Short mmCIF file of C-alpha atoms in Angstrom, two decimals:
data_model
loop_
_atom_site.label_atom_id
_atom_site.label_comp_id
_atom_site.label_asym_id
_atom_site.label_seq_id
_atom_site.Cartn_x
_atom_site.Cartn_y
_atom_site.Cartn_z
CA ASP Z 272 0.00 0.00 0.00
CA ILE Z 273 1.09 3.58 -0.62
CA GLN Z 274 1.60 5.46 2.63
CA MET Z 275 0.75 9.15 2.76
CA THR Z 276 2.23 11.62 5.22
CA GLN Z 277 1.34 15.25 5.82
CA SER Z 278 3.12 18.10 7.53
CA PRO Z 279 2.50 19.82 9.72
CA SER Z 280 -0.13 17.84 11.62
CA SER Z 281 -1.54 21.12 12.86
CA LEU Z 282 -0.83 24.81 12.52
CA SER Z 283 -2.06 28.08 13.93
CA ALA Z 284 -2.50 31.00 11.58
CA SER Z 285 -4.23 34.35 11.31
CA VAL Z 286 -6.77 35.60 8.81
CA GLY Z 287 -4.87 36.83 5.77
CA ASP Z 288 -1.87 34.54 6.28
CA ARG Z 289 -0.43 32.41 3.51
CA VAL Z 290 -0.60 28.75 4.52
CA THR Z 291 1.23 25.80 2.98
CA ILE Z 292 0.55 22.13 3.72
CA THR Z 293 2.79 19.38 2.43
CA CYS Z 294 1.85 15.82 1.48
CA ARG Z 295 4.33 13.08 0.67
CA ALA Z 296 3.71 9.64 -0.82
CA SER Z 297 5.84 6.58 -0.07
CA GLN Z 298 6.15 5.98 -3.83
CA SER Z 299 5.27 7.90 -6.95
CA VAL Z 300 1.57 8.55 -7.51
CA ASN Z 301 2.18 10.57 -10.69
CA ASN Z 302 -0.27 13.45 -10.36
CA ASN Z 303 -3.09 11.32 -8.91
CA LEU Z 304 -3.28 13.34 -5.72
CA ASN Z 305 -6.37 15.07 -4.33
CA TRP Z 306 -7.01 17.51 -1.48
CA TYR Z 307 -10.13 17.65 0.70
CA GLN Z 308 -11.31 20.09 3.32
CA GLN Z 309 -13.34 18.94 6.31
CA ARG Z 310 -14.97 21.36 8.69
CA PRO Z 311 -15.90 20.03 12.16
CA GLY Z 312 -18.95 17.79 12.07
CA LYS Z 313 -19.24 18.05 8.30
CA ALA Z 314 -18.52 15.81 5.34
CA PRO Z 315 -15.27 16.24 3.42
CA LYS Z 316 -15.28 18.54 0.40
CA LEU Z 317 -13.08 18.16 -2.67
CA LEU Z 318 -10.80 21.16 -3.20
CA ILE Z 319 -8.12 20.05 -5.66
CA TYR Z 320 -7.93 16.99 -7.93
CA THR Z 321 -5.05 15.57 -9.97
CA ALA Z 322 -2.62 17.63 -7.92
CA SER Z 323 -3.39 21.07 -9.29
CA SER Z 324 -6.90 21.24 -10.76
CA LEU Z 325 -9.26 23.46 -8.80
CA GLN Z 326 -12.67 21.91 -8.17
CA SER Z 327 -15.59 23.94 -9.48
CA GLY Z 328 -16.86 26.44 -6.94
CA VAL Z 329 -13.70 26.40 -4.81
CA PRO Z 330 -12.16 29.86 -4.26
CA SER Z 331 -9.03 30.64 -6.23
CA ARG Z 332 -7.04 31.29 -3.05
CA PHE Z 333 -6.63 27.50 -2.92
CA SER Z 334 -3.98 25.99 -5.15
CA GLY Z 335 -2.15 22.70 -5.45
CA SER Z 336 1.15 21.68 -6.93
CA GLY Z 337 3.54 18.78 -7.18
CA SER Z 338 3.95 15.45 -8.87
CA GLY Z 339 5.54 12.11 -8.13
CA THR Z 340 5.89 11.93 -4.35
CA ASP Z 341 5.80 15.52 -3.12
CA PHE Z 342 2.76 17.78 -3.16
CA THR Z 343 1.67 21.09 -1.69
CA LEU Z 344 -1.65 22.73 -0.89
CA THR Z 345 -1.46 26.50 -0.56
CA ILE Z 346 -4.04 28.91 0.78
CA SER Z 347 -2.90 32.33 -0.39
CA SER Z 348 -4.87 34.41 2.11
CA LEU Z 349 -6.54 32.51 4.92
CA GLN Z 350 -10.19 33.31 5.50
CA PRO Z 351 -12.32 32.56 8.59
CA GLU Z 352 -14.16 29.74 6.80
CA ASP Z 353 -10.85 28.01 5.98
CA PHE Z 354 -10.24 26.91 9.54
CA ALA Z 355 -10.70 23.18 9.11
CA SER Z 356 -8.82 19.94 8.58
CA TYR Z 357 -7.20 19.17 5.24
CA TYR Z 358 -6.49 15.71 3.85
CA CYS Z 359 -4.53 14.57 0.85
CA GLN Z 360 -5.45 11.32 -0.92
CA GLN Z 361 -3.73 9.31 -3.61
CA THR Z 362 -5.89 7.66 -6.27
CA TYR Z 363 -3.00 6.09 -8.15
CA SER Z 364 -3.37 2.58 -6.72
CA ILE Z 365 -5.80 0.68 -4.54
CA PRO Z 366 -6.27 1.12 -1.63
CA PHE Z 367 -6.78 4.85 -2.19
CA THR Z 368 -5.05 6.02 0.95
CA PHE Z 369 -5.49 9.34 2.72
CA GLY Z 370 -2.92 11.33 4.61
CA PRO Z 371 -3.44 11.73 8.38
CA GLY Z 372 -4.69 15.28 8.00
CA THR Z 373 -3.59 18.81 8.88
CA LYS Z 374 -5.70 20.87 11.26
CA VAL Z 375 -5.64 24.60 10.60
CA GLU Z 376 -6.54 26.56 13.70
CA ILE Z 377 -7.03 30.21 14.51
CA LYS Z 378 -4.06 31.99 16.06
CA GLU G 481 -29.04 19.57 -7.11
CA VAL G 482 -26.79 16.57 -6.65
CA GLN G 483 -27.54 14.80 -3.36
CA LEU G 484 -26.31 11.72 -1.53
CA VAL G 485 -28.21 10.67 1.61
CA GLU G 486 -26.94 7.82 3.76
CA SER G 487 -29.05 5.79 6.16
CA GLY G 488 -28.97 2.55 8.10
CA GLY G 489 -26.38 3.31 10.75
CA GLY G 490 -26.84 2.43 14.39
CA LEU G 491 -25.60 0.47 17.38
CA VAL G 492 -24.74 -3.18 16.76
CA GLN G 493 -23.02 -5.83 18.84
CA PRO G 494 -19.65 -7.27 17.84
CA GLY G 495 -20.19 -10.01 15.29
CA GLY G 496 -23.46 -8.47 14.16
CA SER G 497 -24.59 -7.15 10.80
CA LEU G 498 -25.85 -3.89 9.38
CA ARG G 499 -26.77 -2.64 5.91
CA LEU G 500 -26.05 0.94 4.95
CA SER G 501 -27.87 2.64 2.10
CA CYS G 502 -27.09 5.74 0.08
CA ALA G 503 -29.93 7.29 -1.90
CA THR G 504 -28.80 9.55 -4.71
CA SER G 505 -30.48 12.19 -6.84
CA GLY G 506 -29.66 15.00 -9.25
CA PHE G 507 -27.31 13.06 -11.53
CA THR G 508 -27.26 9.94 -13.70
CA PHE G 509 -26.25 7.42 -11.05
CA SER G 510 -25.50 4.63 -13.53
CA ASN G 511 -22.73 6.75 -15.14
CA TYR G 512 -20.55 6.94 -12.04
CA TRP G 513 -18.31 4.79 -9.91
CA MET G 514 -19.29 5.12 -6.24
CA SER G 515 -17.35 4.79 -2.99
CA TRP G 516 -17.67 4.33 0.74
CA VAL G 517 -15.24 6.19 3.01
CA ARG G 518 -15.24 6.00 6.80
CA GLN G 519 -13.92 8.05 9.69
CA ALA G 520 -13.43 6.59 13.16
CA PRO G 521 -14.15 8.95 16.08
CA GLY G 522 -11.47 11.62 16.25
CA LYS G 523 -9.48 10.01 13.43
CA GLY G 524 -8.77 10.61 9.77
CA LEU G 525 -10.45 9.40 6.62
CA GLU G 526 -10.19 5.82 5.38
CA TRP G 527 -11.24 4.69 1.90
CA VAL G 528 -13.29 1.48 2.31
CA ALA G 529 -14.50 0.35 -1.11
CA HIS G 530 -15.67 1.39 -4.51
CA ILE G 531 -17.78 -0.07 -7.29
CA ARG G 532 -17.89 0.35 -11.02
CA GLU G 533 -20.85 1.96 -12.81
CA ASP G 534 -22.45 -1.38 -13.67
CA GLY G 535 -21.37 -3.20 -10.52
CA SER G 536 -18.98 -5.48 -12.41
CA GLU G 537 -15.88 -4.39 -10.49
CA LYS G 538 -15.54 -3.93 -6.74
CA TYR G 539 -12.46 -3.06 -4.71
CA TYR G 540 -11.90 -3.05 -0.95
CA VAL G 541 -9.36 -2.07 1.66
CA ASP G 542 -7.80 -5.24 3.11
CA SER G 543 -9.22 -4.73 6.60
CA VAL G 544 -12.82 -5.20 5.39
CA LYS G 545 -12.40 -7.89 2.73
CA GLY G 546 -14.74 -10.82 3.31
CA ARG G 547 -16.84 -8.88 5.83
CA LEU G 548 -18.13 -5.76 4.05
CA THR G 549 -19.74 -5.89 0.61
CA ILE G 550 -20.45 -2.93 -1.63
CA SER G 551 -23.32 -3.13 -4.10
CA ARG G 552 -25.62 -0.90 -6.09
CA ASP G 553 -29.05 -0.83 -7.68
CA ASN G 554 -29.00 1.47 -10.68
CA ALA G 555 -32.78 1.22 -11.08
CA LYS G 556 -33.16 2.69 -7.60
CA ASN G 557 -30.20 5.10 -7.85
CA SER G 558 -28.88 3.61 -4.65
CA LEU G 559 -25.59 2.39 -3.22
CA TYR G 560 -25.29 -0.12 -0.39
CA LEU G 561 -22.76 -1.46 2.10
CA GLN G 562 -23.56 -4.81 3.68
CA MET G 563 -21.57 -5.10 6.89
CA ASN G 564 -21.14 -8.53 8.49
CA SER G 565 -18.97 -9.85 11.33
CA LEU G 566 -18.63 -6.34 12.65
CA ARG G 567 -15.78 -5.44 14.98
CA ALA G 568 -15.22 -2.58 17.39
CA GLU G 569 -12.71 -1.11 14.93
CA ASP G 570 -15.50 -0.71 12.35
CA THR G 571 -17.03 2.01 14.55
CA ALA G 572 -17.06 5.13 12.39
CA VAL G 573 -19.04 7.62 10.40
CA TYR G 574 -19.57 6.09 6.96
CA TYR G 575 -19.72 8.43 3.99
CA CYS G 576 -21.09 7.65 0.56
CA ALA G 577 -19.17 9.50 -2.17
CA ARG G 578 -19.45 9.87 -5.92
CA VAL G 579 -16.29 9.17 -7.87
CA GLY G 580 -15.71 11.91 -10.40
CA ARG G 581 -15.48 11.04 -14.08
CA TRP G 582 -12.53 12.03 -16.28
CA PRO G 583 -10.45 14.07 -15.60
CA TYR G 584 -11.03 13.51 -11.90
CA TYR G 585 -9.19 10.19 -11.93
CA TYR G 586 -11.13 8.68 -9.00
CA ALA G 587 -11.27 11.84 -6.89
CA MET G 588 -14.50 11.92 -4.90
CA ASP G 589 -16.38 15.01 -5.98
CA VAL G 590 -19.66 14.71 -4.08
CA TRP G 591 -20.18 13.41 -0.54
CA GLY G 592 -23.14 12.52 1.62
CA GLN G 593 -23.56 13.76 5.19
CA GLY G 594 -22.59 10.38 6.70
CA THR G 595 -24.22 7.76 8.88
CA THR G 596 -22.80 6.58 12.19
CA VAL G 597 -22.07 2.94 12.95
CA THR G 598 -21.20 1.96 16.52
CA VAL G 599 -20.05 -1.58 17.27
CA SER G 600 -20.25 -2.25 20.99
CA SER G 601 -21.66 -4.70 23.47
#
C-alpha cells in the first residue's frame, strides 16, 4: 500500500496569512493526488484533484502543486471559513489512501 | 441539485450485521463509480470500497475484505454497504461518495452527510 504523510499535523495561523501544507507519498503517484477540506462535524469537500486542478466552486485562493511523491496545498490568504482539517489522498493505486490530515486553527 | 443521503447506521453488537444505504439524486447514477469512506471517532479518513458503474468491479481495503460488501441498484439510484462480522474497529461515520469522471481520476467530488455505525456490546 502507498503510505501518505502530511506536515505539519496542525498549525495556527491568522486571517490573511499564507498557509502551505505538504503531502508526501511513499512511492510515486504521478499526479493522482487530491485535497479535501473537512470542517468540524461536516462531510469532506473536494478542493483540488489531480494535484493542481481546482474543483468547481472552490475559491481561487486554494492551489495545489507537485507530482511524483511531493505535493503542496497553498491557501494564499486565509479566510475565517478556511479553519478546518485538510487531507490529501492518492488515487494512483488501490487502496486509495489518505494522509493523516492537517488541522488549521485560529491563532 | 446533486444529493447523496446515507441511512442505516446504528448500534450493533460485535459479530453483528448492518446494511447501509445511500440514496442519490440529481445526476445519472449509472454513469458513475461510487465509494464508501469511513472516519473513526477523532481520526482521519479511510477509503473502504468502490464499485464500477455497472457493478462489475468492486475493490476493498484489506481490513474489510470478506466482511463488508459494496453493491448498487441502478434502477433505484442507490448504493449499499452490507456489513457482516462487525468489529469494534468498524465504529465510524460512513460516507457515501461519488467518484468523479474524467479528468477527476477517482477523486470523490460529491459526498453525503454520513451515517454513524457503533459496534459495541
